[in-house]
Short mmCIF file of C-alpha atoms in Angstrom, two decimals:
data_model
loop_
_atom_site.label_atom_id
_atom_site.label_comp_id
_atom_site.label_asym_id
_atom_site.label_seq_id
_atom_site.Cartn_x
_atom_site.Cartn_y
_atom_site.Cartn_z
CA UNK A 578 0.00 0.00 0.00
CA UNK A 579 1.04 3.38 -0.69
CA UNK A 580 2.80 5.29 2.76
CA UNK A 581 2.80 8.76 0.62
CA UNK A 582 0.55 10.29 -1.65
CA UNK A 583 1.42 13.16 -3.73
CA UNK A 584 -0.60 15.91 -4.65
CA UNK A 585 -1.16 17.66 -7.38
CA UNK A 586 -0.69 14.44 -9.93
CA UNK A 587 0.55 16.95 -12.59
CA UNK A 588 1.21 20.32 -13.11
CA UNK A 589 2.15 22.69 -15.65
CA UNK A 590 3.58 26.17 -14.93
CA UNK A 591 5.74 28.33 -17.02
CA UNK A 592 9.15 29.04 -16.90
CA UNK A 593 10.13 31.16 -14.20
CA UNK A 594 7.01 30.22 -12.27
CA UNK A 595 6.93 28.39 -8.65
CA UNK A 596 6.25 25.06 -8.41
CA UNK A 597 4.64 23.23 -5.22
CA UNK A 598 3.55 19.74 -4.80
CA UNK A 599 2.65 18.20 -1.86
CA UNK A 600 2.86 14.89 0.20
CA UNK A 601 0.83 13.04 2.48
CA UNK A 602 1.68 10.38 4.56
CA UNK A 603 -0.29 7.74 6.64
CA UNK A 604 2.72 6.65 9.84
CA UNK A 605 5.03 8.52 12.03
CA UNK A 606 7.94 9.05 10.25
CA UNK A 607 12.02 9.42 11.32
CA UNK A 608 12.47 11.25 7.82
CA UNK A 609 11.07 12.03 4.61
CA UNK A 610 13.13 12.09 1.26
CA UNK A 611 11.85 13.30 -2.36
CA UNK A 612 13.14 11.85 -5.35
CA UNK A 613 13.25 13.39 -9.30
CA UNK A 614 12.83 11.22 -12.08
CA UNK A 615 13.35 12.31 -15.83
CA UNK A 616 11.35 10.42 -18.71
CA UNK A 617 12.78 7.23 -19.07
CA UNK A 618 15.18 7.51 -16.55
CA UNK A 619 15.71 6.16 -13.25
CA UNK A 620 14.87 7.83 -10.06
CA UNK A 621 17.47 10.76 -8.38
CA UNK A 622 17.53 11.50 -4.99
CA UNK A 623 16.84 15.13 -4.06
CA UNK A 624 16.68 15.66 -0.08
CA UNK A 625 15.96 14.24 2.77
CA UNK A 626 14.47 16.10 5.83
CA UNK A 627 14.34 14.34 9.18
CA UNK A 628 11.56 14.65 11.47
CA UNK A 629 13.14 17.71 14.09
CA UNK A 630 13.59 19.26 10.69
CA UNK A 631 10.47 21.63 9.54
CA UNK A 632 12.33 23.33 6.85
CA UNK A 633 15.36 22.69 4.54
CA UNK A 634 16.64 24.46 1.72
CA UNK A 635 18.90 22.92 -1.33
CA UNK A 636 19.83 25.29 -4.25
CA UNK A 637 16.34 26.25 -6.03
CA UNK A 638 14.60 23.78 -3.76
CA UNK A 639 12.51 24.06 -0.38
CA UNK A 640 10.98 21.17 1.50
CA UNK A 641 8.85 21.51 4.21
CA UNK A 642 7.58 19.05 6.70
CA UNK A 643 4.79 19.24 9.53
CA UNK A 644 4.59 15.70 11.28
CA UNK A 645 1.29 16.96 12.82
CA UNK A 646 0.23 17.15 9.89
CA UNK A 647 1.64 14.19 8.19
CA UNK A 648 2.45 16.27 5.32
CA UNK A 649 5.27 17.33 3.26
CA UNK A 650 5.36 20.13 0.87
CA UNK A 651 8.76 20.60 -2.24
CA UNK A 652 9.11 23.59 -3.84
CA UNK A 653 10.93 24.53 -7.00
CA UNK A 654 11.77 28.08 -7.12
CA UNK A 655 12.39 29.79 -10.31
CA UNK A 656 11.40 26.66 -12.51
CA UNK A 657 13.44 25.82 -15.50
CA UNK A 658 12.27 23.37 -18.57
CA UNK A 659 14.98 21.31 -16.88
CA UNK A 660 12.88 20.83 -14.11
CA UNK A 661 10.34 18.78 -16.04
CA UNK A 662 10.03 15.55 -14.36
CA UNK A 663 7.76 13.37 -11.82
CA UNK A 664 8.59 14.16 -8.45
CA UNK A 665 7.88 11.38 -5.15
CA UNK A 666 7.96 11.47 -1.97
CA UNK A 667 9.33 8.50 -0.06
CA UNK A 668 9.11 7.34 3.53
CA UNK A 669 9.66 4.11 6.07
CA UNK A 670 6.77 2.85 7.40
CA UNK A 671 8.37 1.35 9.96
CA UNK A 672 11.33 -0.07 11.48
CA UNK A 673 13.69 -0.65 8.89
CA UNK A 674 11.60 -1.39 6.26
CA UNK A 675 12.94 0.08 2.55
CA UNK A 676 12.02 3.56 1.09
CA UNK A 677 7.57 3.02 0.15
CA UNK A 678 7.15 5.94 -2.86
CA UNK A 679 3.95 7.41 -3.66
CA UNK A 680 2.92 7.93 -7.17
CA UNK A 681 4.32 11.56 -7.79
CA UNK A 682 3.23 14.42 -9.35
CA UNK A 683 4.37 15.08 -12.98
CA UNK A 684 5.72 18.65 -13.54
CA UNK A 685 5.65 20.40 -17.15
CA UNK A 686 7.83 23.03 -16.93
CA UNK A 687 6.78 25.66 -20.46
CA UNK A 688 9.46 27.83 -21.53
CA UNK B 388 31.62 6.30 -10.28
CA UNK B 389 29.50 3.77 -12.12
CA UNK B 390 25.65 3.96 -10.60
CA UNK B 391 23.75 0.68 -10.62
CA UNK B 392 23.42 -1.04 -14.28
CA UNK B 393 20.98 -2.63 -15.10
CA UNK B 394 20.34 -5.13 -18.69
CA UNK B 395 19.06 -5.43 -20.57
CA UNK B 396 17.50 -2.08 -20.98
CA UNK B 397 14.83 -2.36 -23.40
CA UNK B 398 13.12 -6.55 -23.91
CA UNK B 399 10.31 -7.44 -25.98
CA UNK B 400 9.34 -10.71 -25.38
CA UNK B 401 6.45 -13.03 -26.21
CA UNK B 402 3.83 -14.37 -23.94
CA UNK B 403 4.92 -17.51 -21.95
CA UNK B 404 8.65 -16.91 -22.57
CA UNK B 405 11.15 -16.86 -19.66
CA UNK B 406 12.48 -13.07 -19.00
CA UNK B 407 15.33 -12.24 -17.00
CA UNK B 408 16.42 -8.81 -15.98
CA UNK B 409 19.73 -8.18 -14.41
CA UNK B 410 21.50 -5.89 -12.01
CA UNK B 411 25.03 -4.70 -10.52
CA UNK B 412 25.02 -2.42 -8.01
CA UNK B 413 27.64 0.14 -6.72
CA UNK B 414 30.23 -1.39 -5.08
CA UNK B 415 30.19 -1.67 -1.03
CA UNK B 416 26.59 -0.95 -1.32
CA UNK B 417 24.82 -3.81 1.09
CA UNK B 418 21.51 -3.58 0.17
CA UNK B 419 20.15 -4.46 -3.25
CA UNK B 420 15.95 -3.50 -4.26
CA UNK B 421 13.59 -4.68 -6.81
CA UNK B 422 11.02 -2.13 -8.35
CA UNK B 423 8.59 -2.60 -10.89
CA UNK B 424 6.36 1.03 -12.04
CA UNK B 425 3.36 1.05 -13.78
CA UNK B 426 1.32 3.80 -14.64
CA UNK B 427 -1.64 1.93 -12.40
CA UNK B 428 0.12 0.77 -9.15
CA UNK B 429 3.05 3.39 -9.49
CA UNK B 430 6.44 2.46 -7.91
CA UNK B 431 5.91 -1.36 -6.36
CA UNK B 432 8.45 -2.74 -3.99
CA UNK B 433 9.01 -6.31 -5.30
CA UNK B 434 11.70 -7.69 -3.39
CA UNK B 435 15.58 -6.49 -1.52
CA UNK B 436 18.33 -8.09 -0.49
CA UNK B 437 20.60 -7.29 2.63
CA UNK B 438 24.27 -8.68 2.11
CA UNK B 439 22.86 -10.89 -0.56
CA UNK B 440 20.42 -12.39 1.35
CA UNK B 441 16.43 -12.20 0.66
CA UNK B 442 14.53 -10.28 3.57
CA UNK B 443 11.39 -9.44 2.25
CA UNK B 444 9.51 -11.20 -1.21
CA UNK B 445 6.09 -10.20 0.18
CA UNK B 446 6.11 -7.72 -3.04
CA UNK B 447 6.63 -10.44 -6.16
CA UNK B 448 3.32 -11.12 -7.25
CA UNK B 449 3.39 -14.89 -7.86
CA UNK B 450 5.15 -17.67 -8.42
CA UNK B 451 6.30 -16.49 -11.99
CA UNK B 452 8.32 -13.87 -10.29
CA UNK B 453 12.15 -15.12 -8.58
CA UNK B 454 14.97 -13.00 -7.73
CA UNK B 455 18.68 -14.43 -6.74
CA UNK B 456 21.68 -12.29 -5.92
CA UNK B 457 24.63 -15.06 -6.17
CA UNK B 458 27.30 -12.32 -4.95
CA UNK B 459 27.86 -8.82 -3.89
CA UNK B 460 27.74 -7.36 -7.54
CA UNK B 461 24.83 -9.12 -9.35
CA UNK B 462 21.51 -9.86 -8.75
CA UNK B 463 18.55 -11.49 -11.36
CA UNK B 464 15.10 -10.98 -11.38
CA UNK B 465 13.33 -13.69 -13.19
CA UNK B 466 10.00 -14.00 -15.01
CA UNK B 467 8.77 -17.59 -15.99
CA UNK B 468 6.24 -17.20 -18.07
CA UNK B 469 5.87 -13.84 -18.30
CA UNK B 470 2.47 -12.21 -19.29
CA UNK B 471 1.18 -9.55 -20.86
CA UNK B 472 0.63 -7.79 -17.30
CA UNK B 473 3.81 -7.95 -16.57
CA UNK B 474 4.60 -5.19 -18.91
CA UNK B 475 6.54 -2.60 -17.08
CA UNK B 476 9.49 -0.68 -16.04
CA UNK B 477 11.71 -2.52 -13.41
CA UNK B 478 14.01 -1.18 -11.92
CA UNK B 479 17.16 -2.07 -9.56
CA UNK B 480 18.64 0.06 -7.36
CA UNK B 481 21.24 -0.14 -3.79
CA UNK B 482 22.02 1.69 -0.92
CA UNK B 483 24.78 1.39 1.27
CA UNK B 484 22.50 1.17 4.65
CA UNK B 485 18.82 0.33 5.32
CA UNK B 486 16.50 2.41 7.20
CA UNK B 487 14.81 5.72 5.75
CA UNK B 488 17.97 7.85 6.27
CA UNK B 489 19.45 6.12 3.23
CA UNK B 490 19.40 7.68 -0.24
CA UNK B 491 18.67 4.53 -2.25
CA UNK B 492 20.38 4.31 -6.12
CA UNK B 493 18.33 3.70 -9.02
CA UNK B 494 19.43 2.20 -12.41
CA UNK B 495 18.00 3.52 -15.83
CA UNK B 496 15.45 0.23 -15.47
CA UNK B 497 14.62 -2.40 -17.96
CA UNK B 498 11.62 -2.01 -20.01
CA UNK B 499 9.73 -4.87 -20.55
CA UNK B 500 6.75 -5.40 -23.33
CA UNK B 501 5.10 -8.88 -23.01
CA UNK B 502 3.00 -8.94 -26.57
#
């Protein structure tokens, strides 16, 4: 069963634009990592925020996280084309379990 | 570095024929995963391997499905017979720890059409 669920499942900006997709989870959680994958490609690891963490910032992106809320939130600043991908969200649902991915949200970047 | 490989990269195959997809991983990683995506069910853990040893198969979805990992650097997944449902992208991919404070790896996957 799926641990995350992302949200929107696509979106299309333009270049230059914000992007923001969200992530919902169903357990408590020790950390939360998003993941990029390119058409046809495999996925990329992004960042990982742990749970004491409710902000963290990596180049153009911003993750959030609120554990009362279950909920996870990725921004891309200043989109590029480049940025066109599917972006997940990944979490342990317990113990040491692997990564569980939701389904990601699929982001068309226009120039 | 090489990432994780993965062959073959792109199979067509027909009904009832035996498939098998392989897999190195980077070097000194211990753990070794099993995904299959599909536009339906998404990214589906099917099965990983800790120091080349099975921990969890509760993912393959039937018999057809077996996965082996000989040594440290290769691993199969096998499909015998494959169906048309089993059409999808799997993909392999190895971290160096467990737990959800490990970036896992991902090969480019092998596509698989079962016509």
């Amino acid at each position: 069963s799926q641990q995350g669920e992302e949200d929107p499942q696509a979106l299309s900006i333009q270049e230059g634009e914000n992007a923001t997709m969200n992530c919902s989870y169903k357990t408590s959680i020790n950390n939360l990592q998003w993941y990029r994958q390119n058409s046809g490609r495999g996925l990329v690891h992004l960042i990982l925020i742990r749970s004491n963490e409710r902000e963290k910032h990596s180049g153009r992106l911003r993750v959030t996280l609120d554990t009362s809320k279950k909920s996870s939130s990725l921004l891309i600043t200043a989109s590029r084309a480049a940025d066109t991908a599917s972006y997940f969200c990944a979490t342990v649902p317990s113990g040491n379990t692997p990564l569980v991915f939701g389904k990601g949200t699929r982001l068309s970047v226009i120039a | 570095d090489a990432g994780v490989i993965q062959s073959p990269r792109h199979e067509v195959t027909e009904m009832g024929q035996e498939v098998t997809l392989r897999c190195k991983p980077i070097s000194g990683h211990d753990y070794l995963f099993w995904y299959r995506q599909t536009m339906m069910r998404g990214l589906e853990l099917l099965i990983y391997f800790n120091n080349n040893v099975p921990i969890d198969d509760s993912g393959m979805p039937e018999d057809r499905f077996s996965a082996k990992m000989p040594n440290a650097s290769f691993s199969t997944l096998k499909i015998q017979p494959s169906e048309p449902r089993d059409s999808a992208v799997y993909f392999c991919a190895s971290s160096l720890y467990g737990g959800s404070g490990n970036t896992i790896y991902f090969g480019e996957g092998s596509w698989l059409t079962v016509v």
